[in-house]
Short mmCIF file of N, CA and C in Angstrom, two decimals:
data_model
loop_
_atom_site.label_atom_id
_atom_site.label_comp_id
_atom_site.label_asym_id
_atom_site.label_seq_id
_atom_site.Cartn_x
_atom_site.Cartn_y
_atom_site.Cartn_z
N MET A 1273 1.31 -1.35 0.05
CA MET A 1273 -0.24 0.25 0.40
C MET A 1273 1.18 1.43 0.02
N ALA A 1274 0.10 2.02 -0.43
CA ALA A 1274 1.67 3.44 -0.63
C ALA A 1274 1.66 4.66 0.44
N ASN A 1275 1.99 4.75 0.80
CA ASN A 1275 2.53 5.49 2.18
C ASN A 1275 2.53 7.49 1.79
N ILE A 1276 2.13 7.53 0.43
CA ILE A 1276 2.50 9.18 0.36
C ILE A 1276 0.81 9.52 -0.24
N LYS A 1277 0.59 10.78 0.20
CA LYS A 1277 -1.34 11.02 0.07
C LYS A 1277 -1.29 11.06 -1.54
N SER A 1278 -0.78 11.55 -2.29
CA SER A 1278 -0.71 11.72 -3.52
C SER A 1278 -0.97 10.47 -4.73
N ALA A 1279 -0.18 9.23 -3.91
CA ALA A 1279 -0.45 7.89 -4.45
C ALA A 1279 -1.41 7.20 -3.85
N LYS A 1280 -2.04 7.35 -2.83
CA LYS A 1280 -3.09 6.76 -2.76
C LYS A 1280 -4.18 7.67 -3.21
N LYS A 1281 -3.89 8.48 -3.37
CA LYS A 1281 -5.20 9.60 -4.20
C LYS A 1281 -5.51 8.71 -5.64
N ARG A 1282 -4.12 8.88 -6.44
CA ARG A 1282 -4.00 8.00 -8.00
C ARG A 1282 -4.57 6.56 -7.43
N ILE A 1283 -4.41 5.54 -6.59
CA ILE A 1283 -4.60 4.25 -6.52
C ILE A 1283 -6.35 4.31 -6.54
N LEU A 1284 -7.30 5.57 -5.80
CA LEU A 1284 -9.01 5.49 -5.61
C LEU A 1284 -8.94 6.02 -7.33
N GLN A 1285 -8.39 6.82 -7.90
CA GLN A 1285 -8.94 7.29 -9.14
C GLN A 1285 -8.69 6.39 -10.03
N THR A 1286 -7.97 5.17 -10.02
CA THR A 1286 -7.80 4.44 -10.98
C THR A 1286 -8.80 3.22 -10.80
N ARG A 1287 -9.03 3.08 -9.87
CA ARG A 1287 -10.17 2.04 -9.12
C ARG A 1287 -11.45 2.44 -9.79
N LYS A 1288 -11.56 3.70 -9.23
CA LYS A 1288 -12.80 4.18 -10.11
C LYS A 1288 -12.75 4.76 -11.63
N LYS A 1289 -12.08 4.85 -12.10
CA LYS A 1289 -11.60 4.84 -13.90
C LYS A 1289 -11.77 3.38 -14.38
N THR A 1290 -11.07 2.52 -13.79
CA THR A 1290 -11.13 1.15 -14.15
C THR A 1290 -13.05 0.54 -14.18
N GLU A 1291 -13.55 1.03 -13.42
CA GLU A 1291 -14.47 0.23 -12.40
C GLU A 1291 -15.90 1.04 -13.93
N PHE A 1292 -15.52 2.26 -14.29
CA PHE A 1292 -16.20 3.22 -15.38
C PHE A 1292 -16.33 2.18 -16.20
N ASN A 1293 -14.88 2.18 -17.06
CA ASN A 1293 -14.57 1.68 -18.16
C ASN A 1293 -15.01 0.12 -18.76
N ARG A 1294 -14.99 -0.79 -17.71
CA ARG A 1294 -15.28 -2.08 -17.38
C ARG A 1294 -17.31 -1.63 -17.81
N ILE A 1295 -17.95 -1.27 -17.04
CA ILE A 1295 -19.02 -1.13 -17.20
C ILE A 1295 -19.04 -0.55 -18.61
N ILE A 1296 -18.75 0.34 -19.12
CA ILE A 1296 -19.21 0.79 -20.66
C ILE A 1296 -18.75 -0.23 -21.69
N LYS A 1297 -17.73 -1.07 -21.61
CA LYS A 1297 -17.33 -1.98 -22.14
C LYS A 1297 -18.17 -3.25 -22.16
N SER A 1298 -18.74 -3.56 -20.76
CA SER A 1298 -19.63 -4.66 -20.81
C SER A 1298 -20.94 -4.08 -21.76
N ARG A 1299 -21.57 -3.17 -21.44
CA ARG A 1299 -22.79 -2.96 -22.18
C ARG A 1299 -22.35 -2.73 -23.66
N VAL A 1300 -21.23 -2.65 -24.53
CA VAL A 1300 -20.80 -2.36 -25.79
C VAL A 1300 -21.26 -3.74 -26.23
N ARG A 1301 -20.45 -4.80 -25.12
CA ARG A 1301 -20.21 -6.04 -25.47
C ARG A 1301 -21.82 -6.71 -25.57
N THR A 1302 -22.27 -6.25 -24.61
CA THR A 1302 -23.68 -6.72 -24.73
C THR A 1302 -24.38 -6.62 -25.88
N LYS A 1303 -24.57 -5.57 -26.39
CA LYS A 1303 -25.08 -4.48 -27.25
C LYS A 1303 -24.66 -5.37 -29.17
N ILE A 1304 -23.28 -5.86 -28.92
CA ILE A 1304 -22.76 -6.44 -29.97
C ILE A 1304 -23.58 -7.97 -30.05
N LYS A 1305 -23.41 -8.39 -29.30
CA LYS A 1305 -24.10 -9.55 -28.92
C LYS A 1305 -25.56 -10.01 -29.53
N LYS A 1306 -26.14 -8.47 -28.91
CA LYS A 1306 -27.87 -9.03 -28.92
C LYS A 1306 -27.88 -8.57 -30.68
N ILE A 1307 -26.72 -7.59 -31.30
CA ILE A 1307 -27.10 -7.48 -32.75
C ILE A 1307 -26.53 -8.94 -33.19
N PHE A 1308 -25.96 -9.42 -33.12
CA PHE A 1308 -25.36 -10.48 -33.88
C PHE A 1308 -26.76 -11.78 -33.83
N SER A 1309 -27.34 -11.76 -32.64
CA SER A 1309 -28.48 -12.72 -32.04
C SER A 1309 -29.65 -12.19 -33.05
N LEU A 1310 -29.73 -11.09 -33.40
CA LEU A 1310 -30.69 -10.55 -34.37
C LEU A 1310 -30.76 -10.78 -36.17
N ILE A 1311 -29.14 -10.68 -36.25
CA ILE A 1311 -28.93 -10.68 -37.28
C ILE A 1311 -28.65 -12.84 -37.99
N LYS A 1312 -28.98 -13.23 -36.92
CA LYS A 1312 -28.96 -15.24 -37.06
C LYS A 1312 -30.56 -15.05 -37.35
N THR A 1313 -31.59 -13.94 -36.71
CA THR A 1313 -32.95 -14.44 -36.74
C THR A 1313 -33.57 -13.89 -38.12
N LYS A 1314 -32.49 -13.39 -38.50
CA LYS A 1314 -32.83 -12.49 -39.74
C LYS A 1314 -34.03 -11.37 -39.39
N SER A 1315 -33.65 -10.40 -38.64
CA SER A 1315 -34.49 -9.36 -38.15
C SER A 1315 -34.05 -8.48 -38.50
N LYS A 1316 -34.47 -7.44 -39.97
CA LYS A 1316 -33.68 -6.73 -40.28
C LYS A 1316 -33.64 -5.17 -39.72
N ASP A 1317 -34.82 -5.19 -39.21
CA ASP A 1317 -35.71 -3.83 -38.71
C ASP A 1317 -34.95 -3.32 -36.88
N ASP A 1318 -34.75 -4.71 -36.31
CA ASP A 1318 -34.70 -4.69 -35.23
C ASP A 1318 -33.05 -4.26 -35.06
N ALA A 1319 -32.62 -5.10 -35.85
CA ALA A 1319 -30.80 -5.05 -35.93
C ALA A 1319 -30.47 -3.56 -36.27
N LYS A 1320 -31.50 -2.96 -37.08
CA LYS A 1320 -30.96 -1.52 -37.45
C LYS A 1320 -30.75 -0.59 -36.63
N LEU A 1321 -32.19 -0.84 -35.53
CA LEU A 1321 -32.80 0.08 -34.28
C LEU A 1321 -31.68 -0.14 -33.24
N ASN A 1322 -31.05 -1.74 -33.17
CA ASN A 1322 -29.96 -1.47 -31.52
C ASN A 1322 -28.51 -1.04 -32.73
N PHE A 1323 -28.62 -1.47 -33.75
CA PHE A 1323 -27.18 -0.71 -34.63
C PHE A 1323 -26.90 0.76 -33.97
N LEU A 1324 -28.12 1.58 -34.52
CA LEU A 1324 -28.07 2.87 -33.93
C LEU A 1324 -27.37 3.31 -32.95
N SER A 1325 -28.37 2.34 -32.26
CA SER A 1325 -28.16 2.64 -30.51
C SER A 1325 -26.90 2.17 -30.10
N PHE A 1326 -26.12 1.07 -30.49
CA PHE A 1326 -24.93 0.70 -30.49
C PHE A 1326 -23.90 1.59 -31.02
N GLU A 1327 -24.22 2.07 -32.12
CA GLU A 1327 -23.03 3.40 -32.61
C GLU A 1327 -22.90 4.73 -31.78
N SER A 1328 -24.23 5.24 -31.31
CA SER A 1328 -24.28 6.14 -30.35
C SER A 1328 -23.35 5.77 -29.22
N ASP A 1329 -23.43 4.75 -28.66
CA ASP A 1329 -22.92 4.35 -27.23
C ASP A 1329 -21.61 4.12 -27.73
N ILE A 1330 -20.96 3.48 -28.54
CA ILE A 1330 -19.67 3.06 -29.10
C ILE A 1330 -18.61 4.79 -29.51
N SER A 1331 -19.12 5.53 -29.46
CA SER A 1331 -18.96 6.96 -29.82
C SER A 1331 -18.73 7.98 -28.90
N LYS A 1332 -20.14 7.46 -27.67
CA LYS A 1332 -19.60 8.46 -26.98
C LYS A 1332 -18.36 7.57 -25.89
N ALA A 1333 -18.36 6.24 -25.93
CA ALA A 1333 -17.24 5.35 -25.07
C ALA A 1333 -15.77 5.91 -25.59
N MET A 1334 -15.86 6.23 -27.03
CA MET A 1334 -14.44 6.88 -27.79
C MET A 1334 -14.14 8.28 -27.14
N SER A 1335 -15.21 9.05 -27.13
CA SER A 1335 -14.87 10.11 -27.17
C SER A 1335 -14.79 10.44 -25.38
N LYS A 1336 -14.85 9.42 -24.36
CA LYS A 1336 -14.70 9.78 -22.57
C LYS A 1336 -13.09 8.73 -23.19
N GLY A 1337 -12.76 7.82 -24.16
CA GLY A 1337 -11.26 7.47 -23.88
C GLY A 1337 -11.91 5.60 -23.39
N VAL A 1338 -12.80 4.99 -23.55
CA VAL A 1338 -12.55 4.02 -23.20
C VAL A 1338 -12.20 2.88 -24.79
N PHE A 1339 -12.45 3.33 -25.43
CA PHE A 1339 -12.26 3.05 -26.66
C PHE A 1339 -11.47 4.05 -27.41
N LYS A 1340 -10.11 3.59 -28.34
CA LYS A 1340 -9.33 4.08 -29.08
C LYS A 1340 -10.34 4.09 -30.59
N LYS A 1341 -9.75 5.15 -31.16
CA LYS A 1341 -10.66 5.53 -32.34
C LYS A 1341 -10.66 5.01 -33.71
N ASN A 1342 -9.61 4.12 -33.41
CA ASN A 1342 -9.38 3.17 -35.00
C ASN A 1342 -10.64 2.17 -34.15
N THR A 1343 -10.18 1.81 -33.13
CA THR A 1343 -11.12 0.34 -32.45
C THR A 1343 -12.29 0.68 -32.53
N ALA A 1344 -12.58 2.02 -32.19
CA ALA A 1344 -14.43 1.99 -32.39
C ALA A 1344 -14.80 1.84 -34.17
N SER A 1345 -14.14 2.51 -34.52
CA SER A 1345 -14.41 2.40 -36.15
C SER A 1345 -14.18 1.05 -36.77
N ARG A 1346 -13.40 0.20 -36.68
CA ARG A 1346 -13.90 -1.18 -36.87
C ARG A 1346 -14.41 -1.82 -36.62
N LEU A 1347 -15.37 -1.74 -34.82
CA LEU A 1347 -16.55 -2.16 -35.10
C LEU A 1347 -17.68 -1.99 -35.54
N VAL A 1348 -17.63 -0.70 -35.40
CA VAL A 1348 -18.69 -0.09 -36.20
C VAL A 1348 -19.40 -1.02 -38.05
N SER A 1349 -17.78 -0.33 -37.99
CA SER A 1349 -17.26 -0.50 -39.63
C SER A 1349 -18.01 -2.64 -39.84
N ARG A 1350 -17.18 -2.81 -39.24
CA ARG A 1350 -17.73 -4.64 -39.47
C ARG A 1350 -19.13 -5.10 -38.89
N LEU A 1351 -19.86 -4.44 -37.71
CA LEU A 1351 -21.17 -4.59 -37.76
C LEU A 1351 -22.29 -4.22 -38.68
N SER A 1352 -21.98 -2.68 -39.36
CA SER A 1352 -22.79 -2.17 -39.80
C SER A 1352 -22.84 -3.22 -41.53
N LYS A 1353 -21.63 -3.59 -41.62
CA LYS A 1353 -21.66 -4.12 -43.53
C LYS A 1353 -22.32 -5.44 -42.90
N LYS A 1354 -22.54 -5.92 -41.62
CA LYS A 1354 -23.31 -7.35 -41.36
C LYS A 1354 -25.02 -7.31 -41.35
N VAL A 1355 -24.96 -5.68 -40.68
CA VAL A 1355 -26.12 -5.09 -41.02
C VAL A 1355 -26.91 -5.20 -42.43
N LYS A 1356 -26.47 -4.46 -42.84
CA LYS A 1356 -26.74 -4.34 -44.26
C LYS A 1356 -26.88 -5.37 -45.25
N ASN A 1357 -25.84 -6.35 -44.79
CA ASN A 1357 -25.71 -7.45 -46.06
C ASN A 1357 -27.16 -8.54 -45.56
N LEU A 1358 -28.21 -8.14 -44.80
CA LEU A 1358 -29.20 -8.65 -44.11
C LEU A 1358 -30.26 -8.66 -45.37
N LYS A 1359 -30.64 -9.47 -45.82
CA LYS A 1359 -32.14 -9.43 -46.68
C LYS A 1359 -33.62 -10.03 -46.23
#
């Protein structure tokens, strides 16, 4: 355990940020799984609606620094491709 006050503060801040990032990443992963299940059932309208929600969530996460720009872009691109190819 840290002895210096600033080091103790950094430990608390790191815990708080880690918990926040974990919650956001979990939410994004859940939405990805939901979209994939909708793609399997071939319900295009529901998949599109969930994709729009996913896209806004991942852009918020990117702006907060949870995901890097290219990672977020790659996830959005791959999912949008799958949703668009639904017939």
